[in-house]
Amino acid sequence: MLSRREGDVLVITVNRPDKLNALNAATLDALDAAFAEAAGDDGVRAVILTGAGPKAFVAGADIAEMNTLSPVQGRDFSLRGQRMMRRVEKMPKPVIAMINGFALGGGLELAMCCHLRIAADTAKVGQPEINLGLIPGFGGTQRLLRLAGRAATLELCMVGAPIDATRAAALGIVNRVVAAAELEAETLKLATQLAGAAPLALRGVIDCVNVGGECGIEEGLEYETAQFGLMFSTDDMREGTTAFLERRKPAFKGS
Ligand code: COA
C-alpha cells in the first residue's frame, strides 16, 4: 500500500498490481491502519483511494488466499473486510474512490464504502463471487442494495457479470464517469474542493447520511436537527455565513 500527500489530500493506493490489487488479509489490515491514521490527522482533509497499475482498482478479495480457508477463517475474513470498510464509511472526512479499472467483488465493496465514486470510462464493476460459489462478504449485498436497489443488486450478485462504468452511473453505483486520461486530475480537483470545505459540516453530512441509512425518518430527522444545531457552535458556520454576506470567499478552519 502506498500513501502520498497532495496538499491537504491524502492519496492511498492499493499496491499489488501483479495481482490486480486483490485484497488479502495483510492488505485489509494495511488499509485499516492507513484509514485510522488519516482519520486522526487534522492535516488530511480529504482522501482518495485507488489501485496501482493500469488495469485494476481492486479485482476482489484474494481468491488464492480464500481457497483454503475453513468456515471459521472465512467468517473471520469477512469480518476483517467488513470492519475495515465500515471504518472507511464512518471516516470523519470525505473519501473518494478513484476507480481506475476493474472494481470487482471486494473491489466494488471497497469502492461502495467510500463516500463518492469517480470511475474511468474504461472501468468495469461487478459482484462476480457467484462464479466462485460464493457471495459478497465485505458488505456488498447490503451496500449495493442501499445504493442501487433490489433489482440491480440481485442482478449483479446472481448473474455475476461485470457492467461498464456508464451503466454503473445510470444505476447510481458511481457518481461520475470521466475519460480515463482525465481520471486523476478530475478526482484530485474534486478532492481539493472538498478539502477546502468546512470539515465539521462535511462530517455532519457524512454522519447524518450514515445514521439516516439505518433508521426511520423520524429518528433521522431528529439526528439531522441535532447536527444542524451543533453547526451553530462552530467558527466555520460564522465564517461561512459572514463571508457570504460580505461577498468574499470563506476560509474554513475546522473549528
Ligand atoms: N484474487 C487473487 N488473484 C487475482 C484476483 C483475485 N481476486 N484477480 C486477479 N488475480 C491475479 C490473477 O490470478 C493473475 O495472477 P498470476 O499472474 O499470478 O496468474 C493476475 O492477478 C492477473 O490477472 P489475470 O486474470 O491474468 O488478468 P486478466 O486481465 O486476464 O483478467 C480479470 C482480469 C479481473 C477479469 C480476472 O483477473 C478476474 O476475473 N479476477 C477475479 C475477479 C473476481 O472474481 N473477484 C471476486 C473475488 S471474491
PDB file of C-alpha atoms and ligand atoms in Angstrom:
ATOM      1  CA  MET A   1       0.000   0.000   0.000  1.00  0.00           C
ATOM      2  CA  LEU A   2       1.256   3.458  -0.906  1.00  0.00           C
ATOM      3  CA  SER A   3       0.358   6.824   0.637  1.00  0.00           C
ATOM      4  CA  ARG A   4       1.183  10.245  -0.723  1.00  0.00           C
ATOM      5  CA  ARG A   5       0.047  13.769   0.022  1.00  0.00           C
ATOM      6  CA  GLU A   6      -1.244  16.321  -2.496  1.00  0.00           C
ATOM      7  CA  GLY A   7      -1.665  19.337  -0.239  1.00  0.00           C
ATOM      8  CA  ASP A   8      -4.470  18.550   2.209  1.00  0.00           C
ATOM      9  CA  VAL A   9      -5.476  15.478   0.200  1.00  0.00           C
ATOM     10  CA  LEU A  10      -4.141  12.022   1.091  1.00  0.00           C
ATOM     11  CA  VAL A  11      -3.930   9.533  -1.776  1.00  0.00           C
ATOM     12  CA  ILE A  12      -3.964   5.882  -0.659  1.00  0.00           C
ATOM     13  CA  THR A  13      -3.074   3.346  -3.354  1.00  0.00           C
ATOM     14  CA  VAL A  14      -3.610  -0.394  -3.017  1.00  0.00           C
ATOM     15  CA  ASN A  15      -0.325  -1.657  -4.402  1.00  0.00           C
ATOM     16  CA  ARG A  16      -0.412  -5.261  -5.653  1.00  0.00           C
ATOM     17  CA  PRO A  17      -0.627  -4.588  -9.392  1.00  0.00           C
ATOM     18  CA  ASP A  18       0.675  -8.072 -10.306  1.00  0.00           C
ATOM     19  CA  LYS A  19      -2.425  -9.498  -8.569  1.00  0.00           C
ATOM     20  CA  LEU A  20      -4.703  -6.709  -9.794  1.00  0.00           C
ATOM     21  CA  ASN A  21      -4.609  -5.310  -6.239  1.00  0.00           C
ATOM     22  CA  ALA A  22      -6.556  -8.248  -4.791  1.00  0.00           C
ATOM     23  CA  LEU A  23      -7.325  -7.831  -1.103  1.00  0.00           C
ATOM     24  CA  ASN A  24      -5.542 -10.369   1.074  1.00  0.00           C
ATOM     25  CA  ALA A  25      -5.595 -10.198   4.879  1.00  0.00           C
ATOM     26  CA  ALA A  26      -2.366  -8.156   5.002  1.00  0.00           C
ATOM     27  CA  THR A  27      -3.762  -5.581   2.547  1.00  0.00           C
ATOM     28  CA  LEU A  28      -7.010  -5.316   4.509  1.00  0.00           C
ATOM     29  CA  ASP A  29      -5.002  -4.650   7.677  1.00  0.00           C
ATOM     30  CA  ALA A  30      -2.753  -2.099   5.951  1.00  0.00           C
ATOM     31  CA  LEU A  31      -5.801  -0.246   4.644  1.00  0.00           C
ATOM     32  CA  ASP A  32      -7.397  -0.321   8.087  1.00  0.00           C
ATOM     33  CA  ALA A  33      -4.269   1.200   9.630  1.00  0.00           C
ATOM     34  CA  ALA A  34      -3.945   3.833   6.896  1.00  0.00           C
ATOM     35  CA  PHE A  35      -7.540   4.988   7.340  1.00  0.00           C
ATOM     36  CA  ALA A  36      -7.234   5.002  11.140  1.00  0.00           C
ATOM     37  CA  GLU A  37      -4.202   7.268  10.816  1.00  0.00           C
ATOM     38  CA  ALA A  38      -5.876   9.515   8.236  1.00  0.00           C
ATOM     39  CA  ALA A  39      -8.923   9.894  10.487  1.00  0.00           C
ATOM     40  CA  GLY A  40      -6.779  11.281  13.291  1.00  0.00           C
ATOM     41  CA  ASP A  41      -4.572  13.536  11.153  1.00  0.00           C
ATOM     42  CA  ASP A  42      -6.021  17.056  11.103  1.00  0.00           C
ATOM     43  CA  GLY A  43      -3.759  17.917   8.174  1.00  0.00           C
ATOM     44  CA  VAL A  44      -5.666  15.455   5.975  1.00  0.00           C
ATOM     45  CA  ARG A  45      -8.958  16.992   4.829  1.00  0.00           C
ATOM     46  CA  ALA A  46      -9.931  14.537   2.085  1.00  0.00           C
ATOM     47  CA  VAL A  47      -8.807  11.082   0.975  1.00  0.00           C
ATOM     48  CA  ILE A  48      -8.584   9.486  -2.466  1.00  0.00           C
ATOM     49  CA  LEU A  49      -8.458   5.694  -2.612  1.00  0.00           C
ATOM     50  CA  THR A  50      -7.258   3.975  -5.776  1.00  0.00           C
ATOM     51  CA  GLY A  51      -5.393   0.973  -7.150  1.00  0.00           C
ATOM     52  CA  ALA A  52      -1.903   0.715  -8.632  1.00  0.00           C
ATOM     53  CA  GLY A  53      -1.299  -0.097 -12.273  1.00  0.00           C
ATOM     54  CA  PRO A  54      -3.273   0.487 -15.446  1.00  0.00           C
ATOM     55  CA  LYS A  55      -5.801  -2.346 -15.129  1.00  0.00           C
ATOM     56  CA  ALA A  56      -7.465  -2.501 -11.771  1.00  0.00           C
ATOM     57  CA  PHE A  57      -8.834  -0.537  -8.862  1.00  0.00           C
ATOM     58  CA  VAL A  58      -9.166  -3.813  -6.928  1.00  0.00           C
ATOM     59  CA  ALA A  59     -10.106  -7.119  -8.625  1.00  0.00           C
ATOM     60  CA  GLY A  60     -11.615  -8.555  -5.453  1.00  0.00           C
ATOM     61  CA  ALA A  61     -10.748 -10.424  -2.321  1.00  0.00           C
ATOM     62  CA  ASP A  62      -7.697 -12.635  -2.828  1.00  0.00           C
ATOM     63  CA  ILE A  63      -9.053 -15.844  -4.319  1.00  0.00           C
ATOM     64  CA  ALA A  64      -5.826 -17.779  -3.710  1.00  0.00           C
ATOM     65  CA  GLU A  65      -5.926 -16.862  -0.028  1.00  0.00           C
ATOM     66  CA  MET A  66      -9.630 -17.735   0.278  1.00  0.00           C
ATOM     67  CA  ASN A  67      -9.228 -21.073  -1.497  1.00  0.00           C
ATOM     68  CA  THR A  68      -8.024 -22.924   1.613  1.00  0.00           C
ATOM     69  CA  LEU A  69      -9.940 -21.124   4.368  1.00  0.00           C
ATOM     70  CA  SER A  70     -12.034 -23.078   6.868  1.00  0.00           C
ATOM     71  CA  PRO A  71     -15.580 -21.890   7.653  1.00  0.00           C
ATOM     72  CA  VAL A  72     -14.368 -20.103  10.785  1.00  0.00           C
ATOM     73  CA  GLN A  73     -11.493 -18.488   8.894  1.00  0.00           C
ATOM     74  CA  GLY A  74     -13.912 -17.487   6.139  1.00  0.00           C
ATOM     75  CA  ARG A  75     -16.144 -15.818   8.693  1.00  0.00           C
ATOM     76  CA  ASP A  76     -13.136 -14.012  10.199  1.00  0.00           C
ATOM     77  CA  PHE A  77     -12.001 -12.886   6.745  1.00  0.00           C
ATOM     78  CA  SER A  78     -15.465 -11.431   6.135  1.00  0.00           C
ATOM     79  CA  LEU A  79     -15.399  -9.637   9.495  1.00  0.00           C
ATOM     80  CA  ARG A  80     -11.910  -8.284   8.803  1.00  0.00           C
ATOM     81  CA  GLY A  81     -13.027  -6.787   5.498  1.00  0.00           C
ATOM     82  CA  GLN A  82     -16.325  -5.514   6.890  1.00  0.00           C
ATOM     83  CA  ARG A  83     -14.635  -3.820   9.851  1.00  0.00           C
ATOM     84  CA  MET A  84     -12.158  -2.023   7.619  1.00  0.00           C
ATOM     85  CA  MET A  85     -14.856  -0.914   5.188  1.00  0.00           C
ATOM     86  CA  ARG A  86     -17.116   0.252   7.995  1.00  0.00           C
ATOM     87  CA  ARG A  87     -14.226   2.384   9.218  1.00  0.00           C
ATOM     88  CA  VAL A  88     -13.963   3.969   5.763  1.00  0.00           C
ATOM     89  CA  GLU A  89     -17.727   4.584   5.614  1.00  0.00           C
ATOM     90  CA  LYS A  90     -17.598   6.266   9.033  1.00  0.00           C
ATOM     91  CA  MET A  91     -14.499   8.360   8.286  1.00  0.00           C
ATOM     92  CA  PRO A  92     -14.931  11.908   9.606  1.00  0.00           C
ATOM     93  CA  LYS A  93     -13.642  13.334   6.302  1.00  0.00           C
ATOM     94  CA  PRO A  94     -14.613  12.665   2.702  1.00  0.00           C
ATOM     95  CA  VAL A  95     -13.212   9.585   0.970  1.00  0.00           C
ATOM     96  CA  ILE A  96     -13.386   9.335  -2.823  1.00  0.00           C
ATOM     97  CA  ALA A  97     -12.865   6.052  -4.677  1.00  0.00           C
ATOM     98  CA  MET A  98     -10.965   6.717  -7.892  1.00  0.00           C
ATOM     99  CA  ILE A  99     -11.949   3.657  -9.941  1.00  0.00           C
ATOM    100  CA  ASN A 100      -9.177   3.281 -12.485  1.00  0.00           C
ATOM    101  CA  GLY A 101     -10.116  -0.174 -13.817  1.00  0.00           C
ATOM    102  CA  PHE A 102     -11.704  -3.389 -12.550  1.00  0.00           C
ATOM    103  CA  ALA A 103     -13.613  -2.959  -9.286  1.00  0.00           C
ATOM    104  CA  LEU A 104     -14.877  -6.488  -8.778  1.00  0.00           C
ATOM    105  CA  GLY A 105     -16.127  -8.332  -5.709  1.00  0.00           C
ATOM    106  CA  GLY A 106     -14.250  -6.915  -2.714  1.00  0.00           C
ATOM    107  CA  GLY A 107     -13.087  -4.120  -5.023  1.00  0.00           C
ATOM    108  CA  LEU A 108     -16.616  -2.887  -5.651  1.00  0.00           C
ATOM    109  CA  GLU A 109     -17.363  -3.379  -1.960  1.00  0.00           C
ATOM    110  CA  LEU A 110     -14.349  -1.213  -1.136  1.00  0.00           C
ATOM    111  CA  ALA A 111     -15.480   1.460  -3.596  1.00  0.00           C
ATOM    112  CA  MET A 112     -19.018   1.400  -2.191  1.00  0.00           C
ATOM    113  CA  CYS A 113     -17.939   2.132   1.376  1.00  0.00           C
ATOM    114  CA  CYS A 114     -16.297   5.353   0.138  1.00  0.00           C
ATOM    115  CA  HIS A 115     -18.432   8.484   0.199  1.00  0.00           C
ATOM    116  CA  LEU A 116     -18.061   9.261  -3.516  1.00  0.00           C
ATOM    117  CA  ARG A 117     -17.003   7.256  -6.577  1.00  0.00           C
ATOM    118  CA  ILE A 118     -15.468   8.559  -9.796  1.00  0.00           C
ATOM    119  CA  ALA A 119     -14.840   5.958 -12.486  1.00  0.00           C
ATOM    120  CA  ALA A 120     -12.765   5.948 -15.649  1.00  0.00           C
ATOM    121  CA  ASP A 121     -14.872   5.261 -18.725  1.00  0.00           C
ATOM    122  CA  THR A 122     -12.819   2.076 -19.141  1.00  0.00           C
ATOM    123  CA  ALA A 123     -13.668   0.751 -15.659  1.00  0.00           C
ATOM    124  CA  LYS A 124     -15.781  -2.327 -15.074  1.00  0.00           C
ATOM    125  CA  VAL A 125     -17.574  -3.073 -11.807  1.00  0.00           C
ATOM    126  CA  GLY A 126     -19.392  -6.128 -10.538  1.00  0.00           C
ATOM    127  CA  GLN A 127     -20.006  -8.738  -7.866  1.00  0.00           C
ATOM    128  CA  PRO A 128     -18.752 -11.931  -9.557  1.00  0.00           C
ATOM    129  CA  GLU A 129     -18.494 -14.031  -6.367  1.00  0.00           C
ATOM    130  CA  ILE A 130     -21.318 -16.277  -7.600  1.00  0.00           C
ATOM    131  CA  ASN A 131     -18.883 -17.648 -10.191  1.00  0.00           C
ATOM    132  CA  LEU A 132     -16.685 -18.862  -7.325  1.00  0.00           C
ATOM    133  CA  GLY A 133     -19.552 -20.483  -5.447  1.00  0.00           C
ATOM    134  CA  LEU A 134     -19.518 -17.552  -3.046  1.00  0.00           C
ATOM    135  CA  ILE A 135     -21.476 -14.474  -2.119  1.00  0.00           C
ATOM    136  CA  PRO A 136     -20.152 -10.971  -1.365  1.00  0.00           C
ATOM    137  CA  GLY A 137     -18.770 -10.916   2.182  1.00  0.00           C
ATOM    138  CA  PHE A 138     -17.442  -7.399   2.709  1.00  0.00           C
ATOM    139  CA  GLY A 139     -20.847  -5.708   2.767  1.00  0.00           C
ATOM    140  CA  GLY A 140     -21.660  -5.969  -0.931  1.00  0.00           C
ATOM    141  CA  THR A 141     -25.177  -7.339  -0.602  1.00  0.00           C
ATOM    142  CA  GLN A 142     -26.043  -4.575   1.860  1.00  0.00           C
ATOM    143  CA  ARG A 143     -24.334  -1.506   0.376  1.00  0.00           C
ATOM    144  CA  LEU A 144     -25.273  -2.299  -3.213  1.00  0.00           C
ATOM    145  CA  LEU A 145     -28.871  -2.755  -2.074  1.00  0.00           C
ATOM    146  CA  ARG A 146     -28.822   0.677  -0.444  1.00  0.00           C
ATOM    147  CA  LEU A 147     -27.050   2.356  -3.369  1.00  0.00           C
ATOM    148  CA  ALA A 148     -28.806   0.801  -6.327  1.00  0.00           C
ATOM    149  CA  GLY A 149     -31.884  -1.080  -5.033  1.00  0.00           C
ATOM    150  CA  ARG A 150     -33.089  -4.688  -5.148  1.00  0.00           C
ATOM    151  CA  ALA A 151     -33.260  -5.264  -8.896  1.00  0.00           C
ATOM    152  CA  ALA A 152     -29.689  -4.162  -9.598  1.00  0.00           C
ATOM    153  CA  THR A 153     -28.322  -5.926  -6.513  1.00  0.00           C
ATOM    154  CA  LEU A 154     -29.995  -9.218  -7.326  1.00  0.00           C
ATOM    155  CA  GLU A 155     -28.879  -8.948 -10.944  1.00  0.00           C
ATOM    156  CA  LEU A 156     -25.244  -8.119 -10.202  1.00  0.00           C
ATOM    157  CA  CYS A 157     -24.885 -10.691  -7.421  1.00  0.00           C
ATOM    158  CA  MET A 158     -26.815 -13.520  -9.114  1.00  0.00           C
ATOM    159  CA  VAL A 159     -25.650 -13.094 -12.708  1.00  0.00           C
ATOM    160  CA  GLY A 160     -22.117 -12.105 -11.708  1.00  0.00           C
ATOM    161  CA  ALA A 161     -21.299 -10.312 -14.956  1.00  0.00           C
ATOM    162  CA  PRO A 162     -19.386  -7.027 -14.701  1.00  0.00           C
ATOM    163  CA  ILE A 163     -21.041  -3.875 -16.024  1.00  0.00           C
ATOM    164  CA  ASP A 164     -19.360  -0.872 -17.599  1.00  0.00           C
ATOM    165  CA  ALA A 165     -18.935   2.494 -15.932  1.00  0.00           C
ATOM    166  CA  THR A 166     -21.759   4.162 -17.849  1.00  0.00           C
ATOM    167  CA  ARG A 167     -24.292   1.575 -16.675  1.00  0.00           C
ATOM    168  CA  ALA A 168     -22.853   1.768 -13.151  1.00  0.00           C
ATOM    169  CA  ALA A 169     -23.514   5.525 -13.180  1.00  0.00           C
ATOM    170  CA  ALA A 170     -27.045   5.025 -14.520  1.00  0.00           C
ATOM    171  CA  LEU A 171     -27.708   2.640 -11.602  1.00  0.00           C
ATOM    172  CA  GLY A 172     -26.311   5.122  -9.072  1.00  0.00           C
ATOM    173  CA  ILE A 173     -23.337   2.921  -8.207  1.00  0.00           C
ATOM    174  CA  VAL A 174     -20.807   5.542  -9.295  1.00  0.00           C
ATOM    175  CA  ASN A 175     -21.242   9.306  -9.077  1.00  0.00           C
ATOM    176  CA  ARG A 176     -19.366  10.287 -12.223  1.00  0.00           C
ATOM    177  CA  VAL A 177     -17.657   8.774 -15.238  1.00  0.00           C
ATOM    178  CA  VAL A 178     -14.729  10.589 -16.840  1.00  0.00           C
ATOM    179  CA  ALA A 179     -12.293   9.793 -19.642  1.00  0.00           C
ATOM    180  CA  ALA A 180      -9.521   7.531 -18.322  1.00  0.00           C
ATOM    181  CA  ALA A 181      -6.891  10.159 -19.153  1.00  0.00           C
ATOM    182  CA  GLU A 182      -8.755  12.740 -17.042  1.00  0.00           C
ATOM    183  CA  LEU A 183      -9.476  10.499 -14.057  1.00  0.00           C
ATOM    184  CA  GLU A 184      -6.624  11.541 -11.815  1.00  0.00           C
ATOM    185  CA  ALA A 185      -6.926  15.278 -12.499  1.00  0.00           C
ATOM    186  CA  GLU A 186     -10.713  15.291 -12.103  1.00  0.00           C
ATOM    187  CA  THR A 187     -10.596  13.289  -8.877  1.00  0.00           C
ATOM    188  CA  LEU A 188      -7.894  15.495  -7.423  1.00  0.00           C
ATOM    189  CA  LYS A 189      -9.899  18.578  -8.377  1.00  0.00           C
ATOM    190  CA  LEU A 190     -12.945  17.273  -6.517  1.00  0.00           C
ATOM    191  CA  ALA A 191     -10.876  16.154  -3.520  1.00  0.00           C
ATOM    192  CA  THR A 192      -9.177  19.557  -3.339  1.00  0.00           C
ATOM    193  CA  GLN A 193     -12.559  21.266  -3.424  1.00  0.00           C
ATOM    194  CA  LEU A 194     -13.769  19.069  -0.565  1.00  0.00           C
ATOM    195  CA  ALA A 195     -10.512  19.679   1.343  1.00  0.00           C
ATOM    196  CA  GLY A 196     -11.360  23.377   1.273  1.00  0.00           C
ATOM    197  CA  ALA A 197     -14.920  22.898   2.531  1.00  0.00           C
ATOM    198  CA  ALA A 198     -15.908  23.218   6.185  1.00  0.00           C
ATOM    199  CA  PRO A 199     -14.627  19.990   7.839  1.00  0.00           C
ATOM    200  CA  LEU A 200     -17.196  19.860  10.641  1.00  0.00           C
ATOM    201  CA  ALA A 201     -20.057  20.399   8.207  1.00  0.00           C
ATOM    202  CA  LEU A 202     -18.703  17.647   5.937  1.00  0.00           C
ATOM    203  CA  ARG A 203     -18.526  15.373   8.935  1.00  0.00           C
ATOM    204  CA  GLY A 204     -22.089  16.326   9.827  1.00  0.00           C
ATOM    205  CA  VAL A 205     -23.288  15.349   6.353  1.00  0.00           C
ATOM    206  CA  ILE A 206     -21.445  12.012   6.464  1.00  0.00           C
ATOM    207  CA  ASP A 207     -22.820  11.217   9.936  1.00  0.00           C
ATOM    208  CA  CYS A 208     -26.390  12.179   9.002  1.00  0.00           C
ATOM    209  CA  VAL A 209     -26.318  10.032   5.864  1.00  0.00           C
ATOM    210  CA  ASN A 210     -24.785   7.081   7.734  1.00  0.00           C
ATOM    211  CA  VAL A 211     -27.352   7.318  10.529  1.00  0.00           C
ATOM    212  CA  GLY A 212     -30.238   8.023   8.156  1.00  0.00           C
ATOM    213  CA  GLY A 213     -29.402   4.996   6.045  1.00  0.00           C
ATOM    214  CA  GLU A 214     -30.060   2.771   9.033  1.00  0.00           C
ATOM    215  CA  CYS A 215     -33.045   4.270  10.856  1.00  0.00           C
ATOM    216  CA  GLY A 216     -36.559   5.531  10.307  1.00  0.00           C
ATOM    217  CA  ILE A 217     -37.372   9.033   9.031  1.00  0.00           C
ATOM    218  CA  GLU A 218     -38.336  10.398  12.466  1.00  0.00           C
ATOM    219  CA  GLU A 219     -35.046   9.415  14.099  1.00  0.00           C
ATOM    220  CA  GLY A 220     -33.124  10.532  11.014  1.00  0.00           C
ATOM    221  CA  LEU A 221     -34.744  13.961  11.057  1.00  0.00           C
ATOM    222  CA  GLU A 222     -34.103  14.280  14.778  1.00  0.00           C
ATOM    223  CA  TYR A 223     -30.436  13.428  14.237  1.00  0.00           C
ATOM    224  CA  GLU A 224     -30.210  15.970  11.415  1.00  0.00           C
ATOM    225  CA  THR A 225     -31.704  18.669  13.637  1.00  0.00           C
ATOM    226  CA  ALA A 226     -29.201  17.912  16.397  1.00  0.00           C
ATOM    227  CA  GLN A 227     -26.307  18.082  13.923  1.00  0.00           C
ATOM    228  CA  PHE A 228     -27.699  21.269  12.357  1.00  0.00           C
ATOM    229  CA  GLY A 229     -27.915  22.890  15.779  1.00  0.00           C
ATOM    230  CA  LEU A 230     -24.365  21.816  16.557  1.00  0.00           C
ATOM    231  CA  MET A 231     -23.105  23.685  13.486  1.00  0.00           C
ATOM    232  CA  PHE A 232     -24.101  26.966  15.158  1.00  0.00           C
ATOM    233  CA  SER A 233     -21.363  26.373  17.716  1.00  0.00           C
ATOM    234  CA  THR A 234     -18.647  26.335  15.028  1.00  0.00           C
ATOM    235  CA  ASP A 235     -16.384  29.167  13.897  1.00  0.00           C
ATOM    236  CA  ASP A 236     -16.770  27.842  10.374  1.00  0.00           C
ATOM    237  CA  MET A 237     -20.532  28.445  10.355  1.00  0.00           C
ATOM    238  CA  ARG A 238     -19.996  32.090  11.423  1.00  0.00           C
ATOM    239  CA  GLU A 239     -17.230  32.415   8.834  1.00  0.00           C
ATOM    240  CA  GLY A 240     -19.306  30.845   6.028  1.00  0.00           C
ATOM    241  CA  THR A 241     -22.393  32.949   6.615  1.00  0.00           C
ATOM    242  CA  THR A 242     -20.383  36.156   7.234  1.00  0.00           C
ATOM    243  CA  ALA A 243     -18.281  35.597   4.111  1.00  0.00           C
ATOM    244  CA  PHE A 244     -21.479  35.236   2.082  1.00  0.00           C
ATOM    245  CA  LEU A 245     -22.858  38.491   3.467  1.00  0.00           C
ATOM    246  CA  GLU A 246     -19.524  40.264   2.867  1.00  0.00           C
ATOM    247  CA  ARG A 247     -19.336  38.831  -0.663  1.00  0.00           C
ATOM    248  CA  ARG A 248     -15.967  37.173  -0.109  1.00  0.00           C
ATOM    249  CA  LYS A 249     -14.654  33.616  -0.142  1.00  0.00           C
ATOM    250  CA  PRO A 250     -14.836  31.854   3.227  1.00  0.00           C
ATOM    251  CA  ALA A 251     -11.708  30.401   4.879  1.00  0.00           C
ATOM    252  CA  PHE A 252     -12.734  27.344   6.874  1.00  0.00           C
ATOM    253  CA  LYS A 253     -10.531  26.091   9.697  1.00  0.00           C
ATOM    254  CA  GLY A 254     -12.337  23.062  11.065  1.00  0.00           C
ATOM    255  CA  SER A 255     -13.242  24.685  14.352  1.00  0.00           C
TER     256      SER A 255
HETATM  257  N1  COA B   1      -7.555 -12.761  -6.231  1.00  0.00           N
HETATM  258  C1  COA B   1      -6.311 -13.241  -6.401  1.00  0.00           C
HETATM  259  N2  COA B   1      -5.613 -13.042  -7.533  1.00  0.00           N
HETATM  260  C2  COA B   1      -6.219 -12.356  -8.513  1.00  0.00           C
HETATM  261  C3  COA B   1      -7.519 -11.850  -8.401  1.00  0.00           C
HETATM  262  C4  COA B   1      -8.198 -12.074  -7.175  1.00  0.00           C
HETATM  263  N3  COA B   1      -9.421 -11.611  -6.962  1.00  0.00           N
HETATM  264  N4  COA B   1      -7.841 -11.202  -9.546  1.00  0.00           N
HETATM  265  C5  COA B   1      -6.769 -11.323 -10.355  1.00  0.00           C
HETATM  266  N5  COA B   1      -5.785 -12.008  -9.733  1.00  0.00           N
HETATM  267  C6  COA B   1      -4.451 -12.339 -10.241  1.00  0.00           C
HETATM  268  C7  COA B   1      -4.505 -13.447 -11.279  1.00  0.00           C
HETATM  269  O1  COA B   1      -4.542 -14.712 -10.640  1.00  0.00           O
HETATM  270  C8  COA B   1      -3.218 -13.216 -12.022  1.00  0.00           C
HETATM  271  O2  COA B   1      -2.151 -13.681 -11.241  1.00  0.00           O
HETATM  272  P1  COA B   1      -0.959 -14.542 -11.913  1.00  0.00           P
HETATM  273  O3  COA B   1      -0.386 -13.632 -12.974  1.00  0.00           O
HETATM  274  O4  COA B   1      -0.024 -14.826 -10.789  1.00  0.00           O
HETATM  275  O5  COA B   1      -1.623 -15.751 -12.502  1.00  0.00           O
HETATM  276  C9  COA B   1      -3.105 -11.689 -12.026  1.00  0.00           C
HETATM  277  O6  COA B   1      -3.919 -11.237 -10.957  1.00  0.00           O
HETATM  278  C10 COA B   1      -3.648 -11.054 -13.299  1.00  0.00           C
HETATM  279  O7  COA B   1      -4.972 -11.487 -13.507  1.00  0.00           O
HETATM  280  P2  COA B   1      -5.478 -12.155 -14.867  1.00  0.00           P
HETATM  281  O8  COA B   1      -6.695 -12.968 -14.562  1.00  0.00           O
HETATM  282  O9  COA B   1      -4.359 -12.847 -15.561  1.00  0.00           O
HETATM  283  O10 COA B   1      -5.871 -10.838 -15.699  1.00  0.00           O
HETATM  284  P3  COA B   1      -6.917 -10.719 -16.887  1.00  0.00           P
HETATM  285  O11 COA B   1      -6.725  -9.386 -17.483  1.00  0.00           O
HETATM  286  O12 COA B   1      -6.851 -11.917 -17.768  1.00  0.00           O
HETATM  287  O13 COA B   1      -8.375 -10.784 -16.188  1.00  0.00           O
HETATM  288  C11 COA B   1      -9.999 -10.199 -14.506  1.00  0.00           C
HETATM  289  C12 COA B   1      -8.786  -9.747 -15.341  1.00  0.00           C
HETATM  290  C13 COA B   1     -10.300  -9.108 -13.497  1.00  0.00           C
HETATM  291  C14 COA B   1     -11.211 -10.406 -15.440  1.00  0.00           C
HETATM  292  C15 COA B   1      -9.665 -11.533 -13.798  1.00  0.00           C
HETATM  293  O14 COA B   1      -8.423 -11.399 -13.135  1.00  0.00           O
HETATM  294  C16 COA B   1     -10.679 -11.958 -12.774  1.00  0.00           C
HETATM  295  O15 COA B   1     -11.750 -12.439 -13.142  1.00  0.00           O
HETATM  296  N6  COA B   1     -10.366 -11.813 -11.467  1.00  0.00           N
HETATM  297  C17 COA B   1     -11.192 -12.271 -10.391  1.00  0.00           C
HETATM  298  C18 COA B   1     -12.376 -11.370 -10.192  1.00  0.00           C
HETATM  299  C19 COA B   1     -13.248 -11.912  -9.077  1.00  0.00           C
HETATM  300  O16 COA B   1     -13.858 -12.956  -9.168  1.00  0.00           O
HETATM  301  N7  COA B   1     -13.313 -11.147  -7.991  1.00  0.00           N
HETATM  302  C20 COA B   1     -14.107 -11.504  -6.854  1.00  0.00           C
HETATM  303  C21 COA B   1     -13.297 -12.182  -5.841  1.00  0.00           C
HETATM  304  S1  COA B   1     -14.285 -12.556  -4.401  1.00  0.00           S
END
